[in-house]
mmCIF file of C-alpha atoms in Angstrom:
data_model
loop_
_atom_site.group_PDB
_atom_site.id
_atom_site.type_symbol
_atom_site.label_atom_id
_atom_site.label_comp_id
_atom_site.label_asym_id
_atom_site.label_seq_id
_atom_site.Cartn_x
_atom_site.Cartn_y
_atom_site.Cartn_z
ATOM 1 C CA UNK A 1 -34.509 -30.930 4.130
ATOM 2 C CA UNK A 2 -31.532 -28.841 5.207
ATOM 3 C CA UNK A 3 -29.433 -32.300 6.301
ATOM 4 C CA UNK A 4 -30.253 -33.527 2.963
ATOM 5 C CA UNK A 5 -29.396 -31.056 0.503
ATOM 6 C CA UNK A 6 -25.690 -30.573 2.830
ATOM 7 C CA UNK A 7 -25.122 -34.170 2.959
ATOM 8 C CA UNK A 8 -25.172 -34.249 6.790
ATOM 9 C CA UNK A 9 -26.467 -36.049 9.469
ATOM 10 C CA UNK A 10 -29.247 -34.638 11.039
ATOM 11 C CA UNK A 11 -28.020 -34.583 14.561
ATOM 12 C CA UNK A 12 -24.522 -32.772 12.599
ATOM 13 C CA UNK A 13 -24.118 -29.380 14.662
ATOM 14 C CA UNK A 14 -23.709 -26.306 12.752
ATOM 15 C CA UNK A 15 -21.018 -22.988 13.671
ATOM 16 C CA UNK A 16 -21.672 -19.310 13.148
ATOM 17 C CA UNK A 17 -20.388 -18.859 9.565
ATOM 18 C CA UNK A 18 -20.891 -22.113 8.442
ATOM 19 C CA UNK A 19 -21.772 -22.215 4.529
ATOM 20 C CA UNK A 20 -24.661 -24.388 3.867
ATOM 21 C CA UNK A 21 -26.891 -24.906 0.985
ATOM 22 C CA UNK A 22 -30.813 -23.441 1.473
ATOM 23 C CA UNK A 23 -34.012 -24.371 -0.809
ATOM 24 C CA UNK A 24 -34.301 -21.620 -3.525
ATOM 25 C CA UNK A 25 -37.674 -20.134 -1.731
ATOM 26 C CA UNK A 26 -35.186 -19.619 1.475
ATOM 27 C CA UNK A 27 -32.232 -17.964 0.712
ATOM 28 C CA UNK A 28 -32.538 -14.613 1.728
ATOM 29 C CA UNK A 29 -31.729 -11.360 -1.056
ATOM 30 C CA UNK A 30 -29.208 -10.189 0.401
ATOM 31 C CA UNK A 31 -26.332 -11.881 2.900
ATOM 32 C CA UNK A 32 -25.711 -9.902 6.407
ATOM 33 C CA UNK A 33 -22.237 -8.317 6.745
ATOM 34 C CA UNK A 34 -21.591 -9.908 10.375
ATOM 35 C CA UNK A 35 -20.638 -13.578 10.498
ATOM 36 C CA UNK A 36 -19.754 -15.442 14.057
ATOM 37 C CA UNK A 37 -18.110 -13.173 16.175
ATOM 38 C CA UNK A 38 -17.515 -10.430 13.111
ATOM 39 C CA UNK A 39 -20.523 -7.849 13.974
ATOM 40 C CA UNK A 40 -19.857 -4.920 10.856
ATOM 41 C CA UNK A 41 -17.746 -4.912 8.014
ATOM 42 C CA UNK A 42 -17.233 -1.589 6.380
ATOM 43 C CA UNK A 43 -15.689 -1.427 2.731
ATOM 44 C CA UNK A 44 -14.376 0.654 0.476
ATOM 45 C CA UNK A 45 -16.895 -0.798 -2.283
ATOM 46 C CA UNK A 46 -14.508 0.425 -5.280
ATOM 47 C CA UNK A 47 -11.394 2.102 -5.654
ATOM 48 C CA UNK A 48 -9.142 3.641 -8.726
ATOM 49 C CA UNK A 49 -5.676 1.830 -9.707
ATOM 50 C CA UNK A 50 -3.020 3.563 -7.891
ATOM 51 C CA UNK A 51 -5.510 4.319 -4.985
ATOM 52 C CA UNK A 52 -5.709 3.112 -1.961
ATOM 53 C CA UNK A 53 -9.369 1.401 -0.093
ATOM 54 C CA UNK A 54 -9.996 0.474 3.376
ATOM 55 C CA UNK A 55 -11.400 -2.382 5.760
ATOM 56 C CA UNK A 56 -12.894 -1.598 9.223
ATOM 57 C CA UNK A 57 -13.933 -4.769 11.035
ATOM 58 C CA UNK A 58 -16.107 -4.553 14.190
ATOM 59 C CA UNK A 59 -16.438 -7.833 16.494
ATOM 60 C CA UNK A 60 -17.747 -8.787 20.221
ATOM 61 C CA UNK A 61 -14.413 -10.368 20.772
ATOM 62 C CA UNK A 62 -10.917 -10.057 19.603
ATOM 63 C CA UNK A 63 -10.017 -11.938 16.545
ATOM 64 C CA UNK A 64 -6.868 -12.634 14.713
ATOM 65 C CA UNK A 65 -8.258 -11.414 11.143
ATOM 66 C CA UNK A 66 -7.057 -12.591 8.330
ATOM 67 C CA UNK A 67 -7.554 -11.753 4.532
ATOM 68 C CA UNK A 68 -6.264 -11.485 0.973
ATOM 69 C CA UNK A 69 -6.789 -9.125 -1.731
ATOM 70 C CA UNK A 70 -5.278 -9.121 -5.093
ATOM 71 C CA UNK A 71 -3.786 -12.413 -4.575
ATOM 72 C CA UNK A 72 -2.024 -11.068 -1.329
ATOM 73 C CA UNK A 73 -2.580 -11.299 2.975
ATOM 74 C CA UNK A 74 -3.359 -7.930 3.783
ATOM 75 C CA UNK A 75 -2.060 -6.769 7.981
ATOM 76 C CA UNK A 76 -5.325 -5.881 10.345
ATOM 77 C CA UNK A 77 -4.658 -3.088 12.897
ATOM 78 C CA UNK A 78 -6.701 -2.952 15.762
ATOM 79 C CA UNK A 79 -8.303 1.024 16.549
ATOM 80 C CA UNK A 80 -8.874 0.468 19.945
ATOM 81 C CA UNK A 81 -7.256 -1.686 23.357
ATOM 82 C CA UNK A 82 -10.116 -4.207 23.128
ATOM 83 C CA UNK A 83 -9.222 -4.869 19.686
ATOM 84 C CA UNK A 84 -12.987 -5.095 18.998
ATOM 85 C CA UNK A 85 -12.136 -2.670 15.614
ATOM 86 C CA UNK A 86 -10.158 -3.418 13.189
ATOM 87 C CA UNK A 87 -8.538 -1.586 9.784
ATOM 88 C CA UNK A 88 -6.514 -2.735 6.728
ATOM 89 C CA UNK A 89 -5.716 -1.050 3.480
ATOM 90 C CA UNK A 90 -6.338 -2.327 0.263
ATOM 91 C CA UNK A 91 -3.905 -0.952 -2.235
ATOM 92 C CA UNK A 92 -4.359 -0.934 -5.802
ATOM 93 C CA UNK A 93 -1.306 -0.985 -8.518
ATOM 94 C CA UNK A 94 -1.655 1.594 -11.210
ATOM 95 C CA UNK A 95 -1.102 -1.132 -13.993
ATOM 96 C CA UNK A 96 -3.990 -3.326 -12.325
ATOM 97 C CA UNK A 97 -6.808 -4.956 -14.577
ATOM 98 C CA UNK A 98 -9.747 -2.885 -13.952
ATOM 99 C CA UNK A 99 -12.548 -5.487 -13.563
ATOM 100 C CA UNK A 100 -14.026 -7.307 -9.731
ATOM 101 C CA UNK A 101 -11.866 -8.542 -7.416
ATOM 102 C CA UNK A 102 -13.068 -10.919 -4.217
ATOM 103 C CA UNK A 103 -11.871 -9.678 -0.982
ATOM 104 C CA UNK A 104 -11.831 -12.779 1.619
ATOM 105 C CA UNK A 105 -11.708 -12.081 5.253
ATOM 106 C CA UNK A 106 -11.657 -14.743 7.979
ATOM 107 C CA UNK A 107 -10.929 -16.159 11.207
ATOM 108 C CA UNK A 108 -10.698 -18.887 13.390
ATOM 109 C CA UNK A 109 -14.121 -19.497 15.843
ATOM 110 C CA UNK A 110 -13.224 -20.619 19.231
ATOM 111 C CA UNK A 111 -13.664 -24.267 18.243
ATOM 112 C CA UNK A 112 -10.779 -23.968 15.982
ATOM 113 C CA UNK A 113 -13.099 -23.699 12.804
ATOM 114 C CA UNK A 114 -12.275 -21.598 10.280
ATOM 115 C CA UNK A 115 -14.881 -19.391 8.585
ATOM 116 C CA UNK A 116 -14.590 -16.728 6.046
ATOM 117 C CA UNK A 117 -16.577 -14.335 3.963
ATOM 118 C CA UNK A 118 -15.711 -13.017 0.201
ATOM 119 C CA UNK A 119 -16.544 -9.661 -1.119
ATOM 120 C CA UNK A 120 -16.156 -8.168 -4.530
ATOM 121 C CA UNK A 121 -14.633 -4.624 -4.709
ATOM 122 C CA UNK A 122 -14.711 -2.933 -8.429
ATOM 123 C CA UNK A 123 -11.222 -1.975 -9.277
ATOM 124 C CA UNK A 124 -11.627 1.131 -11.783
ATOM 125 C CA UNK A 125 -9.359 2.774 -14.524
ATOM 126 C CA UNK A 126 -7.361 5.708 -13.279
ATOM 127 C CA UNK A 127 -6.978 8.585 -15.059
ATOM 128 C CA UNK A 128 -3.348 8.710 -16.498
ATOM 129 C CA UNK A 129 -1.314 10.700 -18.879
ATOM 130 C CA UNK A 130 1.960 9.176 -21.166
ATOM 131 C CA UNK A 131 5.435 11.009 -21.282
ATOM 132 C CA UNK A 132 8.986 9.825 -22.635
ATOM 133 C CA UNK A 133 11.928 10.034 -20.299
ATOM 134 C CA UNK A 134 15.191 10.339 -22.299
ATOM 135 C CA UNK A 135 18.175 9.747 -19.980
ATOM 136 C CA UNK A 136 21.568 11.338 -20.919
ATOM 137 C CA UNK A 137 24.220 9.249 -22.620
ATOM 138 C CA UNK A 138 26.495 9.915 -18.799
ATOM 139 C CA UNK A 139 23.632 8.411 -17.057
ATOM 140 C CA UNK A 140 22.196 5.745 -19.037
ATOM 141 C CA UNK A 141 26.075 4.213 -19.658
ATOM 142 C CA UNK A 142 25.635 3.122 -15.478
ATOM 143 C CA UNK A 143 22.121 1.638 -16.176
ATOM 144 C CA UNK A 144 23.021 -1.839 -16.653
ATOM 145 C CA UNK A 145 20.559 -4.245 -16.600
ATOM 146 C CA UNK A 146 22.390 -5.786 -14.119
ATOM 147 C CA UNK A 147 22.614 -3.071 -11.705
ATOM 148 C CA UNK A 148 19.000 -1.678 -12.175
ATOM 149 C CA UNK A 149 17.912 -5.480 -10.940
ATOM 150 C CA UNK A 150 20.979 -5.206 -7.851
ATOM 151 C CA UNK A 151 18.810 -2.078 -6.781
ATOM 152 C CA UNK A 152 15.259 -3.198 -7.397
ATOM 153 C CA UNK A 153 15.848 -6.146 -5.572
ATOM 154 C CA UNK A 154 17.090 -3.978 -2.597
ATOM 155 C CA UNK A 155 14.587 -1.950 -2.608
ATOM 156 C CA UNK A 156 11.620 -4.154 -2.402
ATOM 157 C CA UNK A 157 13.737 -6.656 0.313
ATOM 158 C CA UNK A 158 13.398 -3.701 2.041
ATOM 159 C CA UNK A 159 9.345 -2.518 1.744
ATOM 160 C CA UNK A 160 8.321 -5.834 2.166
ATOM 161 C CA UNK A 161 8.511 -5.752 5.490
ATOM 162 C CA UNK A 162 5.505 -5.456 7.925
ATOM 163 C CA UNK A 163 6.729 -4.509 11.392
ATOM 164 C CA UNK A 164 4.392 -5.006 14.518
ATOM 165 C CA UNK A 165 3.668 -1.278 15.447
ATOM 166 C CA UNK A 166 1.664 1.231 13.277
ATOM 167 C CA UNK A 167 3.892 4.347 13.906
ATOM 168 C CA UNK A 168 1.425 7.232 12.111
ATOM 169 C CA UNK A 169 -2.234 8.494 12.258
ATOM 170 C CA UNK A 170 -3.857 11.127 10.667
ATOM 171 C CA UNK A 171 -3.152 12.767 7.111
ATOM 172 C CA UNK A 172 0.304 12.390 5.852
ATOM 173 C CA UNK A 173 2.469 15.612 5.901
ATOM 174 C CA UNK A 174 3.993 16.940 2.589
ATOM 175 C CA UNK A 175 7.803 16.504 2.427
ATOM 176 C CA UNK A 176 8.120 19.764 0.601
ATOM 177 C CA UNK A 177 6.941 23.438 0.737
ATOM 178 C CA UNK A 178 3.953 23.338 -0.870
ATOM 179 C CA UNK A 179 5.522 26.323 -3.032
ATOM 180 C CA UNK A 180 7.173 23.439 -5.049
ATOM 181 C CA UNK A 181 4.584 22.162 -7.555
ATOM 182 C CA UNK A 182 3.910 18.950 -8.941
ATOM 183 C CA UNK A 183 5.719 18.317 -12.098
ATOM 184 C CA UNK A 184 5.373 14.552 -12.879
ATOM 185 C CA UNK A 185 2.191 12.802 -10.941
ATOM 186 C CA UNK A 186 2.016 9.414 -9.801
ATOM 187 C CA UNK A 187 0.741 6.481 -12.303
ATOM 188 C CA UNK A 188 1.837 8.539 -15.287
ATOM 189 C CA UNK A 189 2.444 6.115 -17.968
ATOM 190 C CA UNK A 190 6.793 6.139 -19.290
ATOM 191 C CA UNK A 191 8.686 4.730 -22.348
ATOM 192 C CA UNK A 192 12.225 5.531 -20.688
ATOM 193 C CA UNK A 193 15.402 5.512 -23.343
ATOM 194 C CA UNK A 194 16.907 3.289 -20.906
ATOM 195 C CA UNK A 195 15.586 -0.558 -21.023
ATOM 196 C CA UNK A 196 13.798 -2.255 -17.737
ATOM 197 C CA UNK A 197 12.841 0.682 -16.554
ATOM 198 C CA UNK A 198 9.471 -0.124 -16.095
ATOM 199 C CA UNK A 199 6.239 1.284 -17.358
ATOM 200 C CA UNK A 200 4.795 3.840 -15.338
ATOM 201 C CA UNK A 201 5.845 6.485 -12.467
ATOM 202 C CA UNK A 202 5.955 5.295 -9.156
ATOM 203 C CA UNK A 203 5.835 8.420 -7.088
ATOM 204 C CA UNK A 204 5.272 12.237 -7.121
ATOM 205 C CA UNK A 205 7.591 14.654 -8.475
ATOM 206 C CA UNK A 206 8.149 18.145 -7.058
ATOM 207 C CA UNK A 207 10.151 20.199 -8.994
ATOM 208 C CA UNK A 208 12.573 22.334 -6.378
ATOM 209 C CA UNK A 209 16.382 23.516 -6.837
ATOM 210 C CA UNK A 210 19.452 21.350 -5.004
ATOM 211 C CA UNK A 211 19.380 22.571 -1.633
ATOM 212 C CA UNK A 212 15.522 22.737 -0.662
ATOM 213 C CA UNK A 213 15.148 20.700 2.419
ATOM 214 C CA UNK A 214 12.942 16.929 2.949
ATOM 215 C CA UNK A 215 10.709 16.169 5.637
ATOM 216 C CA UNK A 216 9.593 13.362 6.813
ATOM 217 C CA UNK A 217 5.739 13.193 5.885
ATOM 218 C CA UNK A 218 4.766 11.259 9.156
ATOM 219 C CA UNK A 219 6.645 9.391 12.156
ATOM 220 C CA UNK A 220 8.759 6.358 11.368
ATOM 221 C CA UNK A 221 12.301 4.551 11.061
ATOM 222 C CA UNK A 222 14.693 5.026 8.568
ATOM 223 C CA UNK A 223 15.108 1.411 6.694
ATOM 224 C CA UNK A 224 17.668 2.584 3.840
ATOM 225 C CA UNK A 225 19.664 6.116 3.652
ATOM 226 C CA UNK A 226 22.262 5.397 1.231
ATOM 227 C CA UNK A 227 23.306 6.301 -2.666
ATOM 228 C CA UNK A 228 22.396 4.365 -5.278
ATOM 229 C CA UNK A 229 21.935 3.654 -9.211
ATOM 230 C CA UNK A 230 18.831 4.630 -10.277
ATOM 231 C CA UNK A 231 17.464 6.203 -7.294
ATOM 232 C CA UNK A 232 20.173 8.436 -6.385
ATOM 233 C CA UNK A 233 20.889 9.091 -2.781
ATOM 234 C CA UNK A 234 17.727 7.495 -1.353
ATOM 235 C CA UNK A 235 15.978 7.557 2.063
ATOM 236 C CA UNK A 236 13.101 4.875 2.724
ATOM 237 C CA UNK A 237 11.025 5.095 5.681
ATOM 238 C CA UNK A 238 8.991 2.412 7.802
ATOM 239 C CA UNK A 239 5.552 3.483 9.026
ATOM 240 C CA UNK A 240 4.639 0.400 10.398
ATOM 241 C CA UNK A 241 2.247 -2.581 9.372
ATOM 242 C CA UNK A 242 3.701 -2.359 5.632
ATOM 243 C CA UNK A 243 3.615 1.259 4.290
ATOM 244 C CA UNK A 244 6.548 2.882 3.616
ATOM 245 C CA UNK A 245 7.648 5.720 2.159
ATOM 246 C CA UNK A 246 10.609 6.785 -0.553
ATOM 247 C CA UNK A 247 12.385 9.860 -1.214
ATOM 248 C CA UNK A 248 15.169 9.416 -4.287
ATOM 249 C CA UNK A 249 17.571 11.869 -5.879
ATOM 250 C CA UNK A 250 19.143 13.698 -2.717
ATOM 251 C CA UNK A 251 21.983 16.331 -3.198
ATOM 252 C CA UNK A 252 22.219 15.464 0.620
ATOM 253 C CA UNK A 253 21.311 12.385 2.812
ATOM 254 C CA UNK A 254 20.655 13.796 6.926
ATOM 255 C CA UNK A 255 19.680 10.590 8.027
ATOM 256 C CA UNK A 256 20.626 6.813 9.162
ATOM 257 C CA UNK A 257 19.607 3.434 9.038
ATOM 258 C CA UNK A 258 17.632 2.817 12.479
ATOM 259 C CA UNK A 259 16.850 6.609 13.607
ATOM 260 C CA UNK A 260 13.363 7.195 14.780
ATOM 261 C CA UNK A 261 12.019 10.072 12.477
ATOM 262 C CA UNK A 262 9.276 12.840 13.788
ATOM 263 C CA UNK A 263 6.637 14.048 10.873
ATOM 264 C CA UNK A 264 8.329 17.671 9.645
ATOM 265 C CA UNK A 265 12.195 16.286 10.411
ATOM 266 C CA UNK A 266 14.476 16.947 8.244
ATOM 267 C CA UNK A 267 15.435 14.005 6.426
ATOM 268 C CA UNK A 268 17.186 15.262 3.610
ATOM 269 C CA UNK A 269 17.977 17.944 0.308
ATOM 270 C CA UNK A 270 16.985 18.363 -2.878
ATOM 271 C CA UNK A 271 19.196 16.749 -5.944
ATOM 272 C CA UNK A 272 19.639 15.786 -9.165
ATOM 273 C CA UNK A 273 21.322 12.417 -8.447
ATOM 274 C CA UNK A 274 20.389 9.084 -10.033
ATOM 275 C CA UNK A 275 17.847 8.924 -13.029
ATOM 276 C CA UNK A 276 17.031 12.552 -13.051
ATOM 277 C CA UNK A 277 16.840 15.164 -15.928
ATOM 278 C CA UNK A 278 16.628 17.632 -13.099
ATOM 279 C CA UNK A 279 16.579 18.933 -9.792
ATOM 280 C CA UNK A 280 13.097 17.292 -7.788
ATOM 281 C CA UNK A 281 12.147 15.072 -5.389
ATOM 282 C CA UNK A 282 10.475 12.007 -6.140
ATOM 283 C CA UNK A 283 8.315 10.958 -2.954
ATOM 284 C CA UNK A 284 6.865 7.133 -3.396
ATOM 285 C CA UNK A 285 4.621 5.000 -1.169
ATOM 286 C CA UNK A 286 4.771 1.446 -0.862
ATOM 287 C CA UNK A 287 1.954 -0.586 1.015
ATOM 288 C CA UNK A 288 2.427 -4.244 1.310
ATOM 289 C CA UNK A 289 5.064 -3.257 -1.818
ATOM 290 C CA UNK A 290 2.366 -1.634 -3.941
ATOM 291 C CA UNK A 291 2.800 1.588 -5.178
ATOM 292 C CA UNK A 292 0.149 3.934 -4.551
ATOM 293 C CA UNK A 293 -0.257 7.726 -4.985
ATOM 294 C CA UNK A 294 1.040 9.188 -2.021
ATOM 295 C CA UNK A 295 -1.370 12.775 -2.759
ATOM 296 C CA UNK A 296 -4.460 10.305 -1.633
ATOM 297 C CA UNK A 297 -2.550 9.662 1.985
#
């Protein structure tokens, strides 16, 4: 029965995660969460746009894991030496479709098959306030549509990158005194005065005066330390494995291109440069190039 309703031969030899068609009566209620050598698969089962989910993948061997989420490969890290456990964020934009969105995870089985599960994860509407930025006539006379593009297309050549080591672990640092409150959160929904701006607020504002120092939230390399349009003097820092983070609107820049950064080291100072209707720091965090609240790291 089970060569007939796949179409096979009967003598046709089957591999651990191979899909195949059961009779009705047979198909069991639920499907197991280990496939071939994949023994536990732990997921985030739904997760807020602008947040951030994870993937833990236990195996008897090591695999090269591969997935997509969103429509784009997400990077496996392995937890221990054996590389028998595995993790991978899942990052949700704040402007993403709240609905169910199929996770696939595979791998190649030791005959050179490739297998693969999907899972649905429930992306759900965040919680997000609207404010209009107006941008004084000094300012907005630079914002060209042609340079905002220059920049943006820096910037993201830049946090697309996924370099081989994961440089942090544990909870991200604040790159502030926490005596500096919150004055615009991530996600928050803009109409700027200034056109292709885009819609929403990519980072966390602190409000501070020019001269309060930035540290580095967690170990990593500096990628860009340099002025620019929008973003005023910037700093962007590699974590490893495709999470960066941003810091824009610097009085001061203390850092360069290629210098290994400690979590708590001073990267730079408080400003008003760029887009800014005031002295703050806006700290954003790319993974894989999505912008995700940096509060949930």
């Amino acid at each position: 029965m089970l060569a007939g309703l796949n179409g096979m031969d009967v003598e046709a030899r089957l591999f651990p995660g191979q899909p195949v068609n059961l009779p009705a009566e047979a198909a069991p209620a639920q499907t197991p969460a280990y496939f071939g050598a994949i023994t536990g698969v732990e997921i985030t089962p739904s997760i807020p746009q602008g947040r951030t989910g994870r993937i833990y993948v236990d195996s008897v061997r090591p695999v090269a894991l591969t997935a997509t989420w969103l429509g784009q490969p997400i990077v496996f890290t392995p937890l221990d030496a054996a590389r028998l456990r595995q993790f991978a964020l899942l990052p949700v934009g704040p402007l993403q479709e709240p609905g169910s969105y199929d996770l696939v995870l595979g791998y190649t089985t030791l005959r050179g098959a490739p297998i693969s599960r999907t899972w649905s994860i429930a992306v759900e509407a965040g919680d997000y306030e609207s404010m209009q930025i107006v941008v004084s006539e000094d300012k907005a006379a630079a914002m060209t549509p042609e340079a905002i593009q220059a920049e943006l297309d820096k910037v993201v050549a830049t946090w697309s990158q996924v370099s081989p080591i994961l440089l942090w672990s544990g909870p991200f640092l604040r790159p502030i005194d926490p005596q500096y409150l919150t004055t615009a959160q991530f996600g928050q929904r803009r109409d700027y005065s200034v056109a292709d701006m885009g819609s929403f607020h990519a980072g966390q504002d602190f409000g501070a005066p020019e001269g309060v120092l930035i540290t580095a939230p967690a170990d990593g390399i500096v990628v860009l330390a340099e002025p620019l349009i929008v973003r005023g003097n910037a700093v962007i820092l590699d974590h490893g494995r495709g999470i960066f983070t941003g810091f824009w609107h610097m009085s001061e820049i203390r850092v360069t291109v290629g210098q290994h950064v400690a979590a708590g080291e001073i990267i730079g100072v408080v400003g008003n440069t760029g887009l800014s209707t005031g002295a703050h720091l806006h700290w954003e965090m790319r993974v894989y190039g999505v912008a995700v609240d940096p509060m949930q790291f």
